[in-house]
């Protein structure tokens, strides 16, 4: 999304494909690394491959809200740049929200939940700074 301002003739469609494709690639990388680590400890089986693939599915799911935002952005009269910014904002909100939810589900005290949200907000804002820097 950071370089999405450089998309071609169909920026909305390309951004949706980029978001979903990146989610799938990150998911596959996570599955591979976990399976490789599991292979070092135990013998791999199809059950391990299936369960690992399922456990890592949230990575793909995280790409869906920004992709949906990019797909429906023209309803709000947004151009290519606006579409990219909307998708980035939705991704950042999701990043902060899910980090906080994950900390909560792990039983973290309130201050650690807030810290998880703040750190993820900071990391997301670094991505925004990269986007601004790369577009100018």
PDB file of C-alpha atoms in Angstrom:
ATOM      1  CA  UNK A   1       0.000   0.000   0.000  1.00  0.00           C
ATOM      2  CA  UNK A   2       2.903   2.319   0.663  1.00  0.00           C
ATOM      3  CA  UNK A   3       3.757   2.605  -3.018  1.00  0.00           C
ATOM      4  CA  UNK A   4       0.157   2.362  -4.210  1.00  0.00           C
ATOM      5  CA  UNK A   5       0.261   5.852  -5.650  1.00  0.00           C
ATOM      6  CA  UNK A   6       2.308   4.374  -8.506  1.00  0.00           C
ATOM      7  CA  UNK A   7      -0.325   1.910  -9.676  1.00  0.00           C
ATOM      8  CA  UNK A   8      -1.218   1.779 -13.346  1.00  0.00           C
ATOM      9  CA  UNK A   9      -4.348   2.064 -15.445  1.00  0.00           C
ATOM     10  CA  UNK A  10      -6.745   0.411 -12.930  1.00  0.00           C
ATOM     11  CA  UNK A  11      -5.511   1.629  -9.537  1.00  0.00           C
ATOM     12  CA  UNK A  12      -8.485   0.419  -7.491  1.00  0.00           C
ATOM     13  CA  UNK A  13      -8.430  -3.091  -8.930  1.00  0.00           C
ATOM     14  CA  UNK A  14      -4.644  -3.237  -8.720  1.00  0.00           C
ATOM     15  CA  UNK A  15      -4.683  -2.126  -5.091  1.00  0.00           C
ATOM     16  CA  UNK A  16      -7.293  -4.741  -4.187  1.00  0.00           C
ATOM     17  CA  UNK A  17      -5.186  -7.425  -5.914  1.00  0.00           C
ATOM     18  CA  UNK A  18      -2.025  -6.111  -4.235  1.00  0.00           C
ATOM     19  CA  UNK A  19      -3.618  -6.192  -0.786  1.00  0.00           C
ATOM     20  CA  UNK A  20      -5.102  -9.665  -1.142  1.00  0.00           C
ATOM     21  CA  UNK A  21      -2.019 -11.054  -2.892  1.00  0.00           C
ATOM     22  CA  UNK A  22       0.279  -9.676  -0.210  1.00  0.00           C
ATOM     23  CA  UNK A  23      -1.913 -11.232   2.478  1.00  0.00           C
ATOM     24  CA  UNK A  24      -1.661 -14.629   0.788  1.00  0.00           C
ATOM     25  CA  UNK A  25       2.115 -14.343   0.359  1.00  0.00           C
ATOM     26  CA  UNK A  26       2.633 -13.362   4.011  1.00  0.00           C
ATOM     27  CA  UNK A  27       0.340 -16.215   5.065  1.00  0.00           C
ATOM     28  CA  UNK A  28       2.348 -18.696   2.971  1.00  0.00           C
ATOM     29  CA  UNK A  29       5.622 -17.390   4.422  1.00  0.00           C
ATOM     30  CA  UNK A  30       4.306 -17.806   7.970  1.00  0.00           C
ATOM     31  CA  UNK A  31       3.000 -21.304   7.252  1.00  0.00           C
ATOM     32  CA  UNK A  32       6.305 -22.301   5.654  1.00  0.00           C
ATOM     33  CA  UNK A  33       8.406 -20.979   8.532  1.00  0.00           C
ATOM     34  CA  UNK A  34       6.234 -22.712  11.127  1.00  0.00           C
ATOM     35  CA  UNK A  35       6.273 -25.979   9.175  1.00  0.00           C
ATOM     36  CA  UNK A  36      10.029 -25.758   8.724  1.00  0.00           C
ATOM     37  CA  UNK A  37      10.406 -25.263  12.485  1.00  0.00           C
ATOM     38  CA  UNK A  38       8.016 -28.139  13.169  1.00  0.00           C
ATOM     39  CA  UNK A  39      10.018 -30.366  10.836  1.00  0.00           C
ATOM     40  CA  UNK A  40      13.114 -29.718  12.944  1.00  0.00           C
ATOM     41  CA  UNK A  41      11.271 -31.022  16.022  1.00  0.00           C
ATOM     42  CA  UNK A  42       8.809 -33.609  14.712  1.00  0.00           C
ATOM     43  CA  UNK A  43       7.875 -35.345  11.546  1.00  0.00           C
ATOM     44  CA  UNK A  44       5.473 -33.404   9.338  1.00  0.00           C
ATOM     45  CA  UNK A  45       2.067 -34.756   8.480  1.00  0.00           C
ATOM     46  CA  UNK A  46      -0.858 -33.433   6.443  1.00  0.00           C
ATOM     47  CA  UNK A  47      -2.688 -32.818   9.723  1.00  0.00           C
ATOM     48  CA  UNK A  48       0.147 -30.511  10.850  1.00  0.00           C
ATOM     49  CA  UNK A  49       0.125 -28.729   7.478  1.00  0.00           C
ATOM     50  CA  UNK A  50      -3.667 -28.244   7.608  1.00  0.00           C
ATOM     51  CA  UNK A  51      -3.735 -27.065  11.214  1.00  0.00           C
ATOM     52  CA  UNK A  52      -0.806 -24.691  10.696  1.00  0.00           C
ATOM     53  CA  UNK A  53      -2.428 -23.271   7.566  1.00  0.00           C
ATOM     54  CA  UNK A  54      -5.662 -22.739   9.500  1.00  0.00           C
ATOM     55  CA  UNK A  55      -3.906 -21.123  12.472  1.00  0.00           C
ATOM     56  CA  UNK A  56      -2.223 -18.584  10.191  1.00  0.00           C
ATOM     57  CA  UNK A  57      -5.451 -17.675   8.335  1.00  0.00           C
ATOM     58  CA  UNK A  58      -5.884 -14.386  10.248  1.00  0.00           C
ATOM     59  CA  UNK A  59      -3.028 -13.001   8.138  1.00  0.00           C
ATOM     60  CA  UNK A  60      -5.164 -13.382   5.027  1.00  0.00           C
ATOM     61  CA  UNK A  61      -8.244 -12.107   6.844  1.00  0.00           C
ATOM     62  CA  UNK A  62      -6.366  -8.942   7.844  1.00  0.00           C
ATOM     63  CA  UNK A  63      -6.001  -8.031   4.160  1.00  0.00           C
ATOM     64  CA  UNK A  64      -9.733  -8.176   3.498  1.00  0.00           C
ATOM     65  CA  UNK A  65     -10.962  -4.950   5.207  1.00  0.00           C
ATOM     66  CA  UNK A  66      -8.446  -2.682   3.410  1.00  0.00           C
ATOM     67  CA  UNK A  67      -9.219  -4.464   0.127  1.00  0.00           C
ATOM     68  CA  UNK A  68     -12.955  -3.949   0.657  1.00  0.00           C
ATOM     69  CA  UNK A  69     -12.293  -0.288   1.491  1.00  0.00           C
ATOM     70  CA  UNK A  70     -10.357   0.069  -1.761  1.00  0.00           C
ATOM     71  CA  UNK A  71     -13.123  -1.672  -3.704  1.00  0.00           C
ATOM     72  CA  UNK A  72     -15.912   0.565  -2.386  1.00  0.00           C
ATOM     73  CA  UNK A  73     -13.901   3.816  -2.237  1.00  0.00           C
ATOM     74  CA  UNK A  74     -15.316   5.150  -5.536  1.00  0.00           C
ATOM     75  CA  UNK A  75     -18.727   5.253  -3.843  1.00  0.00           C
ATOM     76  CA  UNK A  76     -17.249   8.109  -1.805  1.00  0.00           C
ATOM     77  CA  UNK A  77     -15.903   9.859  -4.903  1.00  0.00           C
ATOM     78  CA  UNK A  78     -12.265   9.078  -4.122  1.00  0.00           C
ATOM     79  CA  UNK A  79      -9.564   9.058  -6.765  1.00  0.00           C
ATOM     80  CA  UNK A  80      -6.529   6.764  -6.840  1.00  0.00           C
ATOM     81  CA  UNK A  81      -4.683   8.624  -4.091  1.00  0.00           C
ATOM     82  CA  UNK A  82      -7.752   8.786  -1.868  1.00  0.00           C
ATOM     83  CA  UNK A  83      -8.378   5.071  -2.381  1.00  0.00           C
ATOM     84  CA  UNK A  84      -4.828   4.231  -1.261  1.00  0.00           C
ATOM     85  CA  UNK A  85      -5.120   6.482   1.805  1.00  0.00           C
ATOM     86  CA  UNK A  86      -8.481   4.996   2.770  1.00  0.00           C
ATOM     87  CA  UNK A  87      -7.124   1.448   2.484  1.00  0.00           C
ATOM     88  CA  UNK A  88      -4.068   2.436   4.532  1.00  0.00           C
ATOM     89  CA  UNK A  89      -6.245   4.023   7.227  1.00  0.00           C
ATOM     90  CA  UNK A  90      -8.434   0.908   7.428  1.00  0.00           C
ATOM     91  CA  UNK A  91      -5.323  -1.290   7.665  1.00  0.00           C
ATOM     92  CA  UNK A  92      -3.877   0.906  10.426  1.00  0.00           C
ATOM     93  CA  UNK A  93      -7.119   0.830  12.407  1.00  0.00           C
ATOM     94  CA  UNK A  94      -7.196  -2.945  12.032  1.00  0.00           C
ATOM     95  CA  UNK A  95      -3.566  -3.270  13.097  1.00  0.00           C
ATOM     96  CA  UNK A  96      -4.119  -1.266  16.285  1.00  0.00           C
ATOM     97  CA  UNK A  97      -7.464  -2.916  17.010  1.00  0.00           C
ATOM     98  CA  UNK A  98      -6.294  -6.491  16.558  1.00  0.00           C
ATOM     99  CA  UNK A  99      -3.098  -5.910  18.546  1.00  0.00           C
ATOM    100  CA  UNK A 100      -5.227  -4.686  21.429  1.00  0.00           C
ATOM    101  CA  UNK A 101      -7.683  -7.565  21.081  1.00  0.00           C
ATOM    102  CA  UNK A 102      -4.832 -10.104  20.945  1.00  0.00           C
ATOM    103  CA  UNK A 103      -3.306  -8.648  24.112  1.00  0.00           C
ATOM    104  CA  UNK A 104      -6.705  -8.803  25.797  1.00  0.00           C
ATOM    105  CA  UNK A 105      -7.287 -12.419  24.747  1.00  0.00           C
ATOM    106  CA  UNK A 106      -3.840 -13.310  26.054  1.00  0.00           C
ATOM    107  CA  UNK A 107      -4.906 -12.014  29.459  1.00  0.00           C
ATOM    108  CA  UNK A 108      -2.617  -8.986  29.437  1.00  0.00           C
ATOM    109  CA  UNK A 109      -3.290  -6.294  32.008  1.00  0.00           C
ATOM    110  CA  UNK A 110      -4.899  -3.084  30.750  1.00  0.00           C
ATOM    111  CA  UNK A 111      -1.605  -1.173  30.584  1.00  0.00           C
ATOM    112  CA  UNK A 112      -0.067  -3.831  28.320  1.00  0.00           C
ATOM    113  CA  UNK A 113      -3.148  -3.796  26.097  1.00  0.00           C
ATOM    114  CA  UNK A 114      -2.762  -0.036  25.756  1.00  0.00           C
ATOM    115  CA  UNK A 115       0.969  -0.435  25.136  1.00  0.00           C
ATOM    116  CA  UNK A 116       0.282  -2.996  22.386  1.00  0.00           C
ATOM    117  CA  UNK A 117      -2.134  -0.557  20.742  1.00  0.00           C
ATOM    118  CA  UNK A 118       0.279   2.386  21.045  1.00  0.00           C
ATOM    119  CA  UNK A 119       3.238   0.421  19.652  1.00  0.00           C
ATOM    120  CA  UNK A 120       1.153  -0.767  16.706  1.00  0.00           C
ATOM    121  CA  UNK A 121      -0.095   2.768  16.116  1.00  0.00           C
ATOM    122  CA  UNK A 122       3.524   3.954  16.095  1.00  0.00           C
ATOM    123  CA  UNK A 123       4.516   1.222  13.619  1.00  0.00           C
ATOM    124  CA  UNK A 124       1.534   2.075  11.424  1.00  0.00           C
ATOM    125  CA  UNK A 125       2.442   5.759  11.486  1.00  0.00           C
ATOM    126  CA  UNK A 126       5.953   4.818  10.351  1.00  0.00           C
ATOM    127  CA  UNK A 127       4.331   3.196   7.327  1.00  0.00           C
ATOM    128  CA  UNK A 128       2.349   6.405   6.725  1.00  0.00           C
ATOM    129  CA  UNK A 129       5.607   8.386   6.871  1.00  0.00           C
ATOM    130  CA  UNK A 130       7.130   6.005   4.308  1.00  0.00           C
ATOM    131  CA  UNK A 131       4.132   6.527   2.046  1.00  0.00           C
ATOM    132  CA  UNK A 132       4.406  10.301   2.308  1.00  0.00           C
ATOM    133  CA  UNK A 133       8.165  10.167   1.727  1.00  0.00           C
ATOM    134  CA  UNK A 134       7.938   7.851  -1.268  1.00  0.00           C
ATOM    135  CA  UNK A 135       5.220   9.833  -3.001  1.00  0.00           C
ATOM    136  CA  UNK A 136       7.096  13.124  -2.948  1.00  0.00           C
TER     137      UNK A 136
END
